[in-house]
PDB file of C-alpha atoms in Angstrom:
ATOM      1  CA  MET A 115       0.963  13.387 -14.209  1.00 68.00           C
ATOM      2  CA  LYS A 116       3.913  11.056 -14.479  1.00 66.00           C
ATOM      3  CA  THR A 117       5.665  13.251 -16.887  1.00 78.00           C
ATOM      4  CA  GLU A 118       5.006  16.352 -14.821  1.00 84.00           C
ATOM      5  CA  GLU A 119       5.742  14.800 -11.309  1.00 85.00           C
ATOM      6  CA  PRO A 120       7.713  11.666 -11.940  1.00 90.00           C
ATOM      7  CA  ASP A 121       9.174  11.357  -8.522  1.00 93.00           C
ATOM      8  CA  PHE A 122       5.679  11.790  -6.882  1.00 94.00           C
ATOM      9  CA  VAL A 123       4.171   9.159  -9.182  1.00 94.00           C
ATOM     10  CA  ASN A 124       6.906   6.695  -8.768  1.00 95.00           C
ATOM     11  CA  GLY A 125       6.818   6.987  -5.065  1.00 96.00           C
ATOM     12  CA  ILE A 126       3.169   6.386  -4.924  1.00 96.00           C
ATOM     13  CA  LEU A 127       3.576   3.401  -7.360  1.00 96.00           C
ATOM     14  CA  GLN A 128       6.352   2.099  -5.086  1.00 97.00           C
ATOM     15  CA  ALA A 129       3.952   2.317  -2.162  1.00 98.00           C
ATOM     16  CA  ILE A 130       1.235   0.545  -3.915  1.00 96.00           C
ATOM     17  CA  GLN A 131       3.652  -2.254  -4.755  1.00 98.00           C
ATOM     18  CA  SER A 132       4.529  -2.594  -1.129  1.00 98.00           C
ATOM     19  CA  ILE A 133       0.929  -2.775  -0.169  1.00 98.00           C
ATOM     20  CA  SER A 134       0.327  -5.496  -2.830  1.00 97.00           C
ATOM     21  CA  ASP A 135       3.360  -7.342  -1.432  1.00 98.00           C
ATOM     22  CA  GLU A 136       2.207  -7.112   2.166  1.00 98.00           C
ATOM     23  CA  ALA A 137      -1.267  -8.417   1.017  1.00 97.00           C
ATOM     24  CA  ARG A 138       0.306 -11.334  -0.804  1.00 98.00           C
ATOM     25  CA  ARG A 139       2.434 -12.279   2.314  1.00 98.00           C
ATOM     26  CA  ALA A 140      -0.728 -12.050   4.579  1.00 98.00           C
ATOM     27  CA  LEU A 141      -2.808 -14.118   2.272  1.00 97.00           C
ATOM     28  CA  ALA A 142      -0.042 -16.750   2.044  1.00 98.00           C
ATOM     29  CA  ASP A 143       0.564 -16.990   5.834  1.00 97.00           C
ATOM     30  CA  PRO A 144      -1.219 -20.158   7.168  1.00 96.00           C
ATOM     31  CA  GLU A 145      -0.532 -19.112  10.565  1.00 97.00           C
ATOM     32  CA  MET A 146      -2.518 -15.790  10.419  1.00 97.00           C
ATOM     33  CA  ALA A 147      -5.997 -16.026  12.062  1.00 97.00           C
ATOM     34  CA  ARG A 148      -8.753 -15.080   9.767  1.00 95.00           C
ATOM     35  CA  GLU A 149      -9.845 -12.031  11.924  1.00 95.00           C
ATOM     36  CA  SER A 150      -6.254 -10.754  11.772  1.00 96.00           C
ATOM     37  CA  LEU A 151      -6.105 -11.322   7.973  1.00 97.00           C
ATOM     38  CA  LEU A 152      -9.337  -9.470   7.464  1.00 96.00           C
ATOM     39  CA  THR A 153      -8.203  -6.579   9.617  1.00 96.00           C
ATOM     40  CA  THR A 154      -4.770  -6.476   7.740  1.00 97.00           C
ATOM     41  CA  LEU A 155      -6.545  -6.579   4.406  1.00 97.00           C
ATOM     42  CA  ALA A 156      -8.967  -3.859   5.289  1.00 97.00           C
ATOM     43  CA  ALA A 157      -6.214  -1.513   6.371  1.00 97.00           C
ATOM     44  CA  LEU A 158      -4.234  -2.290   3.123  1.00 98.00           C
ATOM     45  CA  ILE A 159      -7.434  -1.638   0.991  1.00 97.00           C
ATOM     46  CA  THR A 160      -7.890   1.751   2.630  1.00 96.00           C
ATOM     47  CA  GLU A 161      -4.218   2.657   2.229  1.00 97.00           C
ATOM     48  CA  ASN A 162      -4.201   1.525  -1.396  1.00 96.00           C
ATOM     49  CA  HIS A 163      -7.231   3.597  -2.161  1.00 94.00           C
ATOM     50  CA  THR A 164      -5.707   6.698  -0.644  1.00 95.00           C
ATOM     51  CA  HIS A 165      -2.700   6.419  -2.902  1.00 95.00           C
ATOM     52  CA  LEU A 166      -4.931   5.953  -6.019  1.00 92.00           C
ATOM     53  CA  VAL A 167      -6.840   9.019  -5.149  1.00 92.00           C
ATOM     54  CA  ALA A 168      -3.629  10.894  -4.852  1.00 93.00           C
ATOM     55  CA  LEU A 169      -2.719   9.799  -8.445  1.00 91.00           C
ATOM     56  CA  GLY A 170      -6.008  11.265  -9.563  1.00 89.00           C
ATOM     57  CA  VAL A 171      -7.533   8.023 -10.799  1.00 88.00           C
ATOM     58  CA  SER A 172     -10.646   8.048  -8.753  1.00 88.00           C
ATOM     59  CA  HIS A 173     -14.126   9.398  -9.704  1.00 85.00           C
ATOM     60  CA  PRO A 174     -16.861  11.003  -7.664  1.00 86.00           C
ATOM     61  CA  ALA A 175     -19.076   7.985  -8.018  1.00 85.00           C
ATOM     62  CA  LEU A 176     -16.335   5.762  -6.636  1.00 88.00           C
ATOM     63  CA  GLU A 177     -15.652   8.113  -3.815  1.00 90.00           C
ATOM     64  CA  ALA A 178     -19.458   8.044  -3.027  1.00 89.00           C
ATOM     65  CA  ILE A 179     -19.262   4.327  -2.706  1.00 90.00           C
ATOM     66  CA  ARG A 180     -16.068   4.308  -0.575  1.00 94.00           C
ATOM     67  CA  SER A 181     -17.446   6.869   1.778  1.00 94.00           C
ATOM     68  CA  ARG A 182     -20.825   5.197   2.072  1.00 94.00           C
ATOM     69  CA  THR A 183     -19.285   1.858   2.843  1.00 95.00           C
ATOM     70  CA  ALA A 184     -16.980   3.236   5.327  1.00 96.00           C
ATOM     71  CA  VAL A 185     -19.597   4.979   7.623  1.00 95.00           C
ATOM     72  CA  ALA A 186     -21.691   3.428  10.395  1.00 94.00           C
ATOM     73  CA  PRO A 187     -23.288   0.940  10.521  1.00 94.00           C
ATOM     74  CA  TYR A 188     -21.203  -0.500   7.822  1.00 96.00           C
ATOM     75  CA  GLY A 189     -17.577   0.338   8.620  1.00 96.00           C
ATOM     76  CA  LEU A 190     -16.268  -1.509   5.598  1.00 97.00           C
ATOM     77  CA  SER A 191     -13.044  -0.871   3.556  1.00 97.00           C
ATOM     78  CA  SER A 192     -13.593  -0.167  -0.192  1.00 95.00           C
ATOM     79  CA  LYS A 193     -11.244   0.853  -3.047  1.00 93.00           C
ATOM     80  CA  LEU A 194     -11.361   1.375  -6.727  1.00 91.00           C
ATOM     81  CA  THR A 195     -10.143  -1.195  -9.076  1.00 87.00           C
ATOM     82  CA  GLY A 196      -9.956  -1.557 -12.753  1.00 76.00           C
ATOM     83  CA  ALA A 197      -7.998  -0.195 -15.694  1.00 65.00           C
ATOM     84  CA  GLY A 198      -9.884   2.933 -16.109  1.00 59.00           C
ATOM     85  CA  GLY A 199     -12.834   4.077 -18.212  1.00 53.00           C
ATOM     86  CA  GLY A 200     -15.593   3.509 -15.821  1.00 57.00           C
ATOM     87  CA  GLY A 201     -14.140   2.007 -12.786  1.00 73.00           C
ATOM     88  CA  CYS A 202     -15.213  -0.364 -10.377  1.00 85.00           C
ATOM     89  CA  ALA A 203     -15.222  -0.545  -6.414  1.00 89.00           C
ATOM     90  CA  VAL A 204     -14.332  -3.685  -4.436  1.00 91.00           C
ATOM     91  CA  THR A 205     -15.441  -3.850  -0.782  1.00 94.00           C
ATOM     92  CA  LEU A 206     -14.142  -6.227   1.786  1.00 95.00           C
ATOM     93  CA  VAL A 207     -17.084  -7.734   3.724  1.00 95.00           C
ATOM     94  CA  PRO A 208     -16.106  -9.727   6.787  1.00 93.00           C
ATOM     95  CA  ASP A 209     -17.398 -13.137   7.460  1.00 90.00           C
ATOM     96  CA  ASP A 210     -19.517 -12.148  10.474  1.00 92.00           C
ATOM     97  CA  PHE A 211     -21.132  -9.087   8.702  1.00 94.00           C
ATOM     98  CA  GLN A 212     -24.813  -9.262   9.142  1.00 95.00           C
ATOM     99  CA  GLU A 213     -26.690 -10.173   6.016  1.00 94.00           C
ATOM    100  CA  HIS A 214     -29.524  -7.717   6.657  1.00 95.00           C
ATOM    101  CA  ILE A 215     -26.988  -4.855   6.902  1.00 96.00           C
ATOM    102  CA  LEU A 216     -25.371  -5.840   3.764  1.00 94.00           C
ATOM    103  CA  GLN A 217     -28.692  -6.054   1.957  1.00 93.00           C
ATOM    104  CA  ASP A 218     -29.428  -2.418   3.408  1.00 94.00           C
ATOM    105  CA  LEU A 219     -26.154  -1.255   1.999  1.00 93.00           C
ATOM    106  CA  THR A 220     -26.703  -2.797  -1.457  1.00 90.00           C
ATOM    107  CA  LYS A 221     -30.224  -1.173  -1.618  1.00 90.00           C
ATOM    108  CA  ASP A 222     -28.769   2.062  -0.530  1.00 89.00           C
ATOM    109  CA  LEU A 223     -26.147   2.033  -3.242  1.00 88.00           C
ATOM    110  CA  LEU A 224     -28.718   0.985  -5.962  1.00 85.00           C
ATOM    111  CA  LYS A 225     -30.575   4.214  -5.064  1.00 86.00           C
ATOM    112  CA  ARG A 226     -27.580   6.321  -6.189  1.00 79.00           C
ATOM    113  CA  PRO A 227     -26.666   7.172  -9.908  1.00 74.00           C
ATOM    114  CA  ILE A 228     -24.171   4.213  -9.878  1.00 68.00           C
ATOM    115  CA  ARG A 229     -24.533   0.619 -10.824  1.00 60.00           C
ATOM    116  CA  ALA A 230     -24.141  -1.860  -8.051  1.00 55.00           C
ATOM    117  CA  LEU A 231     -23.737  -5.544  -8.818  1.00 56.00           C
ATOM    118  CA  PRO A 232     -26.795  -7.420  -7.565  1.00 53.00           C
ATOM    119  CA  HIS A 233     -24.775 -10.588  -6.480  1.00 52.00           C
ATOM    120  CA  LEU A 234     -22.334 -10.156  -3.699  1.00 52.00           C
ATOM    121  CA  SER A 235     -19.810 -12.828  -3.241  1.00 51.00           C
ATOM    122  CA  ARG A 236     -18.131 -13.699   0.000  1.00 49.00           C
ATOM    123  CA  TRP A 237     -14.541 -14.832   0.000  1.00 45.00           C
TER     124      TRP A 237
END
């Protein structure tokens, strides 16, 4: 895609870099309240994923994860990550997210033709 549409690709890559820079600033800000930080990161994750989809690097399985985690009762932000060749999704789970709802989501994802990691970490 880069050789066919270099301006388009470069614009998206610049937008992704800006998102990364903003995330880095938010994470380094000791004055930012945790709730504000999580809200900011969730928005940046969603925006980043939209750009990655526009680049054509997503996959239907990753889109299924993203769409499932975004709907009620979950309302989470997910994005693809990785260097290609299989892909991985990352989902931001807020501190106050109820454990039983998280377990329900994990069970739901495990029913699909995707592989969900059984161990979920909270940052």
